[in-house]
PDB file of C-alpha atoms and ligand atoms in Angstrom:
ATOM      1  CA  MET A  21       7.203 -16.130 -18.450  1.00  0.00           C
ATOM      2  CA  GLU A  22       9.421 -19.947 -18.451  1.00  0.00           C
ATOM      3  CA  ALA A  23       6.985 -22.802 -18.712  1.00  0.00           C
ATOM      4  CA  GLY A  24       8.237 -24.386 -15.057  1.00  0.00           C
ATOM      5  CA  LEU A  25       7.306 -21.039 -13.876  1.00  0.00           C
ATOM      6  CA  GLU A  26       4.299 -20.290 -15.373  1.00  0.00           C
ATOM      7  CA  GLN A  27       3.126 -24.036 -13.632  1.00  0.00           C
ATOM      8  CA  LEU A  28       4.213 -22.293 -10.345  1.00  0.00           C
ATOM      9  CA  ALA A  29       2.275 -19.252 -11.032  1.00  0.00           C
ATOM     10  CA  GLU A  30      -0.780 -20.798 -11.470  1.00  0.00           C
ATOM     11  CA  VAL A  31      -0.587 -22.721  -8.093  1.00  0.00           C
ATOM     12  CA  GLU A  32       0.936 -20.334  -5.875  1.00  0.00           C
ATOM     13  CA  GLY A  33       0.155 -16.985  -7.918  1.00  0.00           C
ATOM     14  CA  THR A  34       2.613 -14.818  -8.975  1.00  0.00           C
ATOM     15  CA  THR A  35       2.494 -11.923  -6.509  1.00  0.00           C
ATOM     16  CA  ALA A  36       3.693 -14.542  -4.089  1.00  0.00           C
ATOM     17  CA  LEU A  37       6.586 -15.769  -5.968  1.00  0.00           C
ATOM     18  CA  TRP A  38       7.378 -12.013  -6.768  1.00  0.00           C
ATOM     19  CA  LEU A  39       7.618 -11.149  -2.885  1.00  0.00           C
ATOM     20  CA  LYS A  40       9.799 -14.046  -2.377  1.00  0.00           C
ATOM     21  CA  LYS A  41      12.015 -13.298  -4.915  1.00  0.00           C
ATOM     22  CA  HIS A  42      11.991  -9.534  -4.116  1.00  0.00           C
ATOM     23  CA  ARG A  43      12.201 -10.145   0.071  1.00  0.00           C
ATOM     24  CA  LEU A  44      14.990  -8.084   0.562  1.00  0.00           C
ATOM     25  CA  VAL A  45      13.206  -4.815  -0.330  1.00  0.00           C
ATOM     26  CA  TYR A  46       9.911  -6.590   0.760  1.00  0.00           C
ATOM     27  CA  THR A  47      11.210  -6.964   4.208  1.00  0.00           C
ATOM     28  CA  ALA A  48      12.844  -3.621   3.973  1.00  0.00           C
ATOM     29  CA  ALA A  49       9.195  -1.841   3.566  1.00  0.00           C
ATOM     30  CA  THR A  50       7.175  -4.462   5.886  1.00  0.00           C
ATOM     31  CA  ARG A  51      10.224  -3.973   8.963  1.00  0.00           C
ATOM     32  CA  HIS A  52      11.109  -0.714   8.295  1.00  0.00           C
ATOM     33  CA  PRO A  53      12.857   0.287  11.621  1.00  0.00           C
ATOM     34  CA  PHE A  54       9.987   3.452  12.061  1.00  0.00           C
ATOM     35  CA  ILE A  55       7.612   0.761  12.328  1.00  0.00           C
ATOM     36  CA  LEU A  56       9.926  -1.668  14.857  1.00  0.00           C
ATOM     37  CA  SER A  57       9.835   1.282  16.917  1.00  0.00           C
ATOM     38  CA  ILE A  58       6.160   1.493  17.347  1.00  0.00           C
ATOM     39  CA  ARG A  59       6.389  -2.418  17.962  1.00  0.00           C
ATOM     40  CA  ASP A  60       9.060  -2.038  20.455  1.00  0.00           C
ATOM     41  CA  GLY A  61       7.410   1.390  22.162  1.00  0.00           C
ATOM     42  CA  SER A  62      10.494   3.448  21.731  1.00  0.00           C
ATOM     43  CA  ILE A  63       8.677   5.819  18.679  1.00  0.00           C
ATOM     44  CA  ASP A  64       9.912   8.989  18.877  1.00  0.00           C
ATOM     45  CA  LEU A  65       6.558  10.893  18.362  1.00  0.00           C
ATOM     46  CA  ASN A  66       7.810  13.951  17.027  1.00  0.00           C
ATOM     47  CA  SER A  67       8.336  11.290  13.950  1.00  0.00           C
ATOM     48  CA  PHE A  68       4.845   9.649  14.321  1.00  0.00           C
ATOM     49  CA  LYS A  69       3.472  13.298  13.588  1.00  0.00           C
ATOM     50  CA  ARG A  70       5.751  13.973  10.833  1.00  0.00           C
ATOM     51  CA  TRP A  71       4.299  10.709   9.130  1.00  0.00           C
ATOM     52  CA  LEU A  72       0.884  11.369  10.093  1.00  0.00           C
ATOM     53  CA  GLY A  73       0.893  14.865   8.499  1.00  0.00           C
ATOM     54  CA  GLN A  74       2.717  13.197   5.208  1.00  0.00           C
ATOM     55  CA  ASP A  75       0.386  10.387   5.284  1.00  0.00           C
ATOM     56  CA  TYR A  76      -2.616  12.484   4.888  1.00  0.00           C
ATOM     57  CA  LEU A  77      -1.314  14.030   1.811  1.00  0.00           C
ATOM     58  CA  PHE A  78      -0.426  10.636   0.598  1.00  0.00           C
ATOM     59  CA  VAL A  79      -3.979   9.541   1.110  1.00  0.00           C
ATOM     60  CA  ARG A  80      -5.244  12.660  -0.563  1.00  0.00           C
ATOM     61  CA  ALA A  81      -3.617  11.565  -3.575  1.00  0.00           C
ATOM     62  CA  PHE A  82      -4.177   7.806  -3.322  1.00  0.00           C
ATOM     63  CA  VAL A  83      -7.730   8.399  -3.758  1.00  0.00           C
ATOM     64  CA  PRO A  84      -7.576   9.414  -7.368  1.00  0.00           C
ATOM     65  CA  PHE A  85      -5.378   6.770  -7.829  1.00  0.00           C
ATOM     66  CA  VAL A  86      -7.664   4.339  -6.675  1.00  0.00           C
ATOM     67  CA  SER A  87     -10.316   5.798  -8.643  1.00  0.00           C
ATOM     68  CA  SER A  88      -8.881   5.343 -11.924  1.00  0.00           C
ATOM     69  CA  VAL A  89      -7.513   1.278 -10.807  1.00  0.00           C
ATOM     70  CA  LEU A  90     -11.431   1.133 -10.765  1.00  0.00           C
ATOM     71  CA  LEU A  91     -12.194   3.226 -13.980  1.00  0.00           C
ATOM     72  CA  LYS A  92      -9.708   0.577 -15.649  1.00  0.00           C
ATOM     73  CA  ALA A  93     -11.500  -2.235 -14.317  1.00  0.00           C
ATOM     74  CA  TYR A  94     -14.921  -0.912 -15.477  1.00  0.00           C
ATOM     75  CA  HIS A  95     -13.250  -0.840 -19.258  1.00  0.00           C
ATOM     76  CA  GLU A  96     -10.937  -3.786 -18.738  1.00  0.00           C
ATOM     77  CA  SER A  97     -12.006  -6.254 -16.417  1.00  0.00           C
ATOM     78  CA  ASP A  98     -13.202  -9.477 -16.961  1.00  0.00           C
ATOM     79  CA  ASN A  99     -14.500 -10.117 -13.589  1.00  0.00           C
ATOM     80  CA  ASN A 100     -17.712  -8.004 -12.885  1.00  0.00           C
ATOM     81  CA  SER A 101     -17.096  -8.435  -9.032  1.00  0.00           C
ATOM     82  CA  ASP A 102     -13.068  -6.356  -9.244  1.00  0.00           C
ATOM     83  CA  MET A 103     -15.403  -2.764  -9.140  1.00  0.00           C
ATOM     84  CA  GLU A 104     -16.901  -3.777  -5.897  1.00  0.00           C
ATOM     85  CA  VAL A 105     -13.728  -4.762  -4.343  1.00  0.00           C
ATOM     86  CA  PHE A 106     -12.062  -0.915  -5.028  1.00  0.00           C
ATOM     87  CA  LEU A 107     -15.283   0.545  -4.466  1.00  0.00           C
ATOM     88  CA  SER A 108     -15.187  -0.722  -0.799  1.00  0.00           C
ATOM     89  CA  GLY A 109     -11.593   0.373  -0.644  1.00  0.00           C
ATOM     90  CA  LEU A 110     -12.376   4.171  -1.502  1.00  0.00           C
ATOM     91  CA  ALA A 111     -15.055   3.998   1.383  1.00  0.00           C
ATOM     92  CA  ALA A 112     -12.448   3.084   3.444  1.00  0.00           C
ATOM     93  CA  LEU A 113     -10.780   5.699   1.790  1.00  0.00           C
ATOM     94  CA  ASN A 114     -13.297   7.957   2.697  1.00  0.00           C
ATOM     95  CA  ASP A 115     -13.197   7.089   6.839  1.00  0.00           C
ATOM     96  CA  GLU A 116      -9.685   6.999   6.287  1.00  0.00           C
ATOM     97  CA  ILE A 117      -9.590  10.855   5.953  1.00  0.00           C
ATOM     98  CA  LYS A 118     -11.897  11.704   8.435  1.00  0.00           C
ATOM     99  CA  TRP A 119      -9.925   9.206  10.919  1.00  0.00           C
ATOM    100  CA  PHE A 120      -6.596  11.583   9.477  1.00  0.00           C
ATOM    101  CA  LYS A 121      -8.395  14.568  10.277  1.00  0.00           C
ATOM    102  CA  LYS A 122      -9.552  13.267  13.690  1.00  0.00           C
ATOM    103  CA  GLU A 123      -6.466  11.779  14.727  1.00  0.00           C
ATOM    104  CA  ALA A 124      -4.351  14.925  13.371  1.00  0.00           C
ATOM    105  CA  SER A 125      -6.204  17.571  16.173  1.00  0.00           C
ATOM    106  CA  LYS A 126      -5.670  15.142  18.453  1.00  0.00           C
ATOM    107  CA  TRP A 127      -1.924  15.409  18.285  1.00  0.00           C
ATOM    108  CA  GLY A 128      -1.823  18.982  17.445  1.00  0.00           C
ATOM    109  CA  VAL A 129      -0.337  18.418  14.205  1.00  0.00           C
ATOM    110  CA  VAL A 130      -2.331  21.107  11.826  1.00  0.00           C
ATOM    111  CA  LEU A 131      -3.204  19.826   8.357  1.00  0.00           C
ATOM    112  CA  SER A 132      -3.655  22.938   6.428  1.00  0.00           C
ATOM    113  CA  SER A 133       0.017  23.890   7.174  1.00  0.00           C
ATOM    114  CA  ILE A 134       1.558  20.707   6.170  1.00  0.00           C
ATOM    115  CA  ALA A 135       3.674  20.755   3.200  1.00  0.00           C
ATOM    116  CA  PRO A 136       4.710  17.562   1.398  1.00  0.00           C
ATOM    117  CA  GLN A 137       8.186  16.908   1.547  1.00  0.00           C
ATOM    118  CA  LYS A 138       9.875  15.859  -1.601  1.00  0.00           C
ATOM    119  CA  VAL A 139       9.595  11.865  -1.260  1.00  0.00           C
ATOM    120  CA  ASN A 140       6.115  12.149  -0.456  1.00  0.00           C
ATOM    121  CA  GLU A 141       5.674  13.973  -3.864  1.00  0.00           C
ATOM    122  CA  ASP A 142       7.978  11.641  -5.434  1.00  0.00           C
ATOM    123  CA  TYR A 143       5.509   8.905  -4.665  1.00  0.00           C
ATOM    124  CA  CYS A 144       2.209  10.802  -5.760  1.00  0.00           C
ATOM    125  CA  ARG A 145       4.324  11.251  -8.539  1.00  0.00           C
ATOM    126  CA  PHE A 146       4.553   8.227  -9.202  1.00  0.00           C
ATOM    127  CA  LEU A 147       1.063   7.154  -8.676  1.00  0.00           C
ATOM    128  CA  GLU A 148       0.215   9.604 -10.814  1.00  0.00           C
ATOM    129  CA  SER A 149       2.063   7.852 -13.739  1.00  0.00           C
ATOM    130  CA  LEU A 150       0.033   5.259 -13.262  1.00  0.00           C
ATOM    131  CA  MET A 151      -2.892   6.874 -13.295  1.00  0.00           C
ATOM    132  CA  GLY A 152      -2.728   7.389 -17.093  1.00  0.00           C
ATOM    133  CA  PRO A 153      -4.981   5.106 -19.734  1.00  0.00           C
ATOM    134  CA  ASN A 154      -1.821   3.877 -21.290  1.00  0.00           C
ATOM    135  CA  VAL A 155      -1.033   2.091 -17.854  1.00  0.00           C
ATOM    136  CA  GLU A 156      -2.720  -1.458 -18.095  1.00  0.00           C
ATOM    137  CA  TYR A 157      -5.141  -2.757 -15.887  1.00  0.00           C
ATOM    138  CA  THR A 158      -2.972  -5.552 -14.877  1.00  0.00           C
ATOM    139  CA  VAL A 159       0.373  -3.114 -13.992  1.00  0.00           C
ATOM    140  CA  ALA A 160      -2.030  -0.573 -11.939  1.00  0.00           C
ATOM    141  CA  ILE A 161      -3.987  -3.679  -9.723  1.00  0.00           C
ATOM    142  CA  THR A 162      -0.427  -5.352  -8.903  1.00  0.00           C
ATOM    143  CA  ALA A 163       0.627  -1.059  -7.767  1.00  0.00           C
ATOM    144  CA  LEU A 164      -2.484  -1.186  -5.617  1.00  0.00           C
ATOM    145  CA  TRP A 165      -2.274  -4.188  -4.105  1.00  0.00           C
ATOM    146  CA  ALA A 166       1.135  -3.992  -3.133  1.00  0.00           C
ATOM    147  CA  ILE A 167       0.654  -0.188  -1.767  1.00  0.00           C
ATOM    148  CA  GLU A 168      -1.631  -1.454   0.204  1.00  0.00           C
ATOM    149  CA  LEU A 169      -0.078  -4.809   1.526  1.00  0.00           C
ATOM    150  CA  VAL A 170       2.865  -3.102   2.867  1.00  0.00           C
ATOM    151  CA  TYR A 171       0.446  -1.047   5.078  1.00  0.00           C
ATOM    152  CA  GLN A 172      -1.340  -4.164   6.347  1.00  0.00           C
ATOM    153  CA  GLN A 173       1.821  -6.428   6.846  1.00  0.00           C
ATOM    154  CA  SER A 174       3.880  -3.248   8.898  1.00  0.00           C
ATOM    155  CA  PHE A 175       0.798  -2.633  11.202  1.00  0.00           C
ATOM    156  CA  ALA A 176      -0.011  -5.954  11.900  1.00  0.00           C
ATOM    157  CA  HIS A 177       3.462  -6.595  12.900  1.00  0.00           C
ATOM    158  CA  CYS A 178       2.773  -4.070  15.968  1.00  0.00           C
ATOM    159  CA  LEU A 179      -0.443  -5.901  16.889  1.00  0.00           C
ATOM    160  CA  GLU A 180       1.377  -9.427  17.375  1.00  0.00           C
ATOM    161  CA  GLU A 181       1.456 -10.628  20.400  1.00  0.00           C
ATOM    162  CA  ALA A 182       4.952  -9.858  21.293  1.00  0.00           C
ATOM    163  CA  SER A 183       4.521  -6.313  20.517  1.00  0.00           C
ATOM    164  CA  ARG A 184       5.110  -3.372  23.058  1.00  0.00           C
ATOM    165  CA  THR A 185       2.980  -0.788  20.534  1.00  0.00           C
ATOM    166  CA  PRO A 186       2.037   2.446  23.247  1.00  0.00           C
ATOM    167  CA  PRO A 187      -2.084   2.060  23.420  1.00  0.00           C
ATOM    168  CA  GLU A 188      -2.016   6.044  22.229  1.00  0.00           C
ATOM    169  CA  LEU A 189      -0.545   4.164  18.768  1.00  0.00           C
ATOM    170  CA  ALA A 190      -3.164   1.237  18.992  1.00  0.00           C
ATOM    171  CA  LYS A 191      -5.805   2.393  16.916  1.00  0.00           C
ATOM    172  CA  THR A 192      -3.402   3.598  14.200  1.00  0.00           C
ATOM    173  CA  CYS A 193      -2.299   0.266  13.722  1.00  0.00           C
ATOM    174  CA  GLN A 194      -5.619  -1.673  13.953  1.00  0.00           C
ATOM    175  CA  ARG A 195      -6.695   0.800  11.155  1.00  0.00           C
ATOM    176  CA  TRP A 196      -4.304  -1.228   8.722  1.00  0.00           C
ATOM    177  CA  GLY A 197      -3.624  -4.260  10.710  1.00  0.00           C
ATOM    178  CA  ASN A 198      -6.896  -5.687  11.389  1.00  0.00           C
ATOM    179  CA  GLU A 199      -8.458  -8.920   9.844  1.00  0.00           C
ATOM    180  CA  GLY A 200     -10.773  -6.617   7.758  1.00  0.00           C
ATOM    181  CA  PHE A 201      -8.144  -4.886   5.686  1.00  0.00           C
ATOM    182  CA  GLY A 202      -5.909  -8.392   5.419  1.00  0.00           C
ATOM    183  CA  GLN A 203      -9.250  -9.398   3.526  1.00  0.00           C
ATOM    184  CA  TYR A 204      -9.257  -6.428   1.108  1.00  0.00           C
ATOM    185  CA  CYS A 205      -5.446  -7.052   0.633  1.00  0.00           C
ATOM    186  CA  ARG A 206      -6.410 -10.877  -0.377  1.00  0.00           C
ATOM    187  CA  SER A 207      -8.758  -9.636  -2.562  1.00  0.00           C
ATOM    188  CA  LEU A 208      -6.813  -7.026  -4.531  1.00  0.00           C
ATOM    189  CA  GLN A 209      -3.659  -9.738  -4.475  1.00  0.00           C
ATOM    190  CA  LYS A 210      -6.936 -12.918  -6.099  1.00  0.00           C
ATOM    191  CA  ILE A 211      -7.657 -10.224  -8.857  1.00  0.00           C
ATOM    192  CA  ALA A 212      -4.042  -9.167  -8.978  1.00  0.00           C
ATOM    193  CA  ASP A 213      -2.754 -12.947  -9.885  1.00  0.00           C
ATOM    194  CA  ARG A 214      -5.784 -13.507 -11.995  1.00  0.00           C
ATOM    195  CA  ARG A 215      -4.926 -10.933 -14.234  1.00  0.00           C
ATOM    196  CA  LEU A 216      -0.725 -11.975 -13.905  1.00  0.00           C
ATOM    197  CA  LEU A 217      -1.645 -15.551 -15.188  1.00  0.00           C
ATOM    198  CA  ARG A 218      -3.239 -14.194 -18.374  1.00  0.00           C
ATOM    199  CA  ALA A 219      -0.619 -11.147 -18.753  1.00  0.00           C
ATOM    200  CA  THR A 220       1.805 -11.059 -21.712  1.00  0.00           C
ATOM    201  CA  SER A 221       5.187 -10.799 -21.038  1.00  0.00           C
ATOM    202  CA  GLU A 222       5.355  -7.331 -21.697  1.00  0.00           C
ATOM    203  CA  GLU A 223       3.045  -6.437 -19.362  1.00  0.00           C
ATOM    204  CA  LEU A 224       4.288  -9.222 -16.576  1.00  0.00           C
ATOM    205  CA  LYS A 225       7.816  -7.014 -16.969  1.00  0.00           C
ATOM    206  CA  LYS A 226       6.030  -3.684 -16.459  1.00  0.00           C
ATOM    207  CA  ALA A 227       3.920  -5.581 -13.231  1.00  0.00           C
ATOM    208  CA  GLU A 228       7.237  -7.009 -11.380  1.00  0.00           C
ATOM    209  CA  ALA A 229       9.065  -3.528 -12.025  1.00  0.00           C
ATOM    210  CA  THR A 230       5.925  -1.547 -10.856  1.00  0.00           C
ATOM    211  CA  LEU A 231       5.801  -3.736  -7.383  1.00  0.00           C
ATOM    212  CA  LEU A 232       9.422  -3.166  -7.044  1.00  0.00           C
ATOM    213  CA  ARG A 233       9.104   0.763  -7.116  1.00  0.00           C
ATOM    214  CA  VAL A 234       6.074   0.696  -5.079  1.00  0.00           C
ATOM    215  CA  LEU A 235       8.605  -1.051  -2.423  1.00  0.00           C
ATOM    216  CA  GLU A 236      11.334   0.999  -2.690  1.00  0.00           C
ATOM    217  CA  HIS A 237       8.410   4.113  -2.624  1.00  0.00           C
ATOM    218  CA  GLU A 238       7.517   2.815   0.938  1.00  0.00           C
ATOM    219  CA  VAL A 239      10.693   2.326   2.253  1.00  0.00           C
ATOM    220  CA  GLU A 240      11.466   5.747   1.054  1.00  0.00           C
ATOM    221  CA  PHE A 241       8.105   7.325   2.809  1.00  0.00           C
ATOM    222  CA  TRP A 242       9.172   5.612   6.491  1.00  0.00           C
ATOM    223  CA  ASN A 243      13.057   6.864   6.128  1.00  0.00           C
ATOM    224  CA  MET A 244      11.213  10.015   5.666  1.00  0.00           C
ATOM    225  CA  SER A 245       8.945   9.800   8.735  1.00  0.00           C
ATOM    226  CA  GLN A 246      11.975   8.775  10.881  1.00  0.00           C
ATOM    227  CA  GLY A 247      13.533  11.991   9.901  1.00  0.00           C
TER     228      GLY A 247
HETATM  229  C1  NSP B 329       2.861   5.826   1.859  1.00  0.00           C
HETATM  230  C2  NSP B 329       1.514   4.975   2.391  1.00  0.00           C
HETATM  231  N1  NSP B 329       1.572   3.690   1.647  1.00  0.00           N
HETATM  232  C3  NSP B 329       0.539   2.869   1.957  1.00  0.00           C
HETATM  233  C4  NSP B 329      -0.486   3.185   2.619  1.00  0.00           C
HETATM  234  C5  NSP B 329      -1.997   2.720   2.373  1.00  0.00           C
HETATM  235  N2  NSP B 329      -3.130   3.074   2.020  1.00  0.00           N
HETATM  236  C6  NSP B 329      -0.906   4.359   3.144  1.00  0.00           C
HETATM  237  N3  NSP B 329      -1.800   5.011   3.616  1.00  0.00           N
HETATM  238  N4  NSP B 329       0.497   5.488   2.605  1.00  0.00           N
END
């Protein structure tokens, strides 16, 4: 990193700098028309159901990814408490899978008969590419933080005062838009920033490229859901 940027990263955090630098794609991911349609109440419920079924499949693939980050933390982290953050994330995912099953039956979505769409498969394949032992902990935690952040920022937007989110979707928005999940995202960000400050320039390049890929995959995922 250049000398000036390095000082700024110490004050602001590398992740915040990257979000500013890549704000167009970040905004595309967190203020997507699919999310805006939840927020203004115009959401097509078939799109919502499509998202629900596809996201259930994504979350099933996300669990092993989070486990792989926990494993990397166990082997590579310079801070004992990192592992506990991921463990709490895994516990939340356990609840999330149960929630998806209940929500799906509420909406008449039969999860067992849903096939992943190509966009979803591509995203899950990307997750798998980050699970191997050759991928640095710093790169993997950057991806995990970005993936969670997109949902937190998107759904929190649907809970803001001016929003007209339909009441039957409020629980969905609260799942990722609540303060506890916001705190979890900040914990992930702190870990990522701590690691990025000590990363080699090669690792920094890989982590930034990974952040961009996550944001692009998230935009594609919303596009797919919207249909
Ligand atoms: C596609 C996607 N991105 C992020 C999340 C939040 N875990 C999710 N459930 N699905």
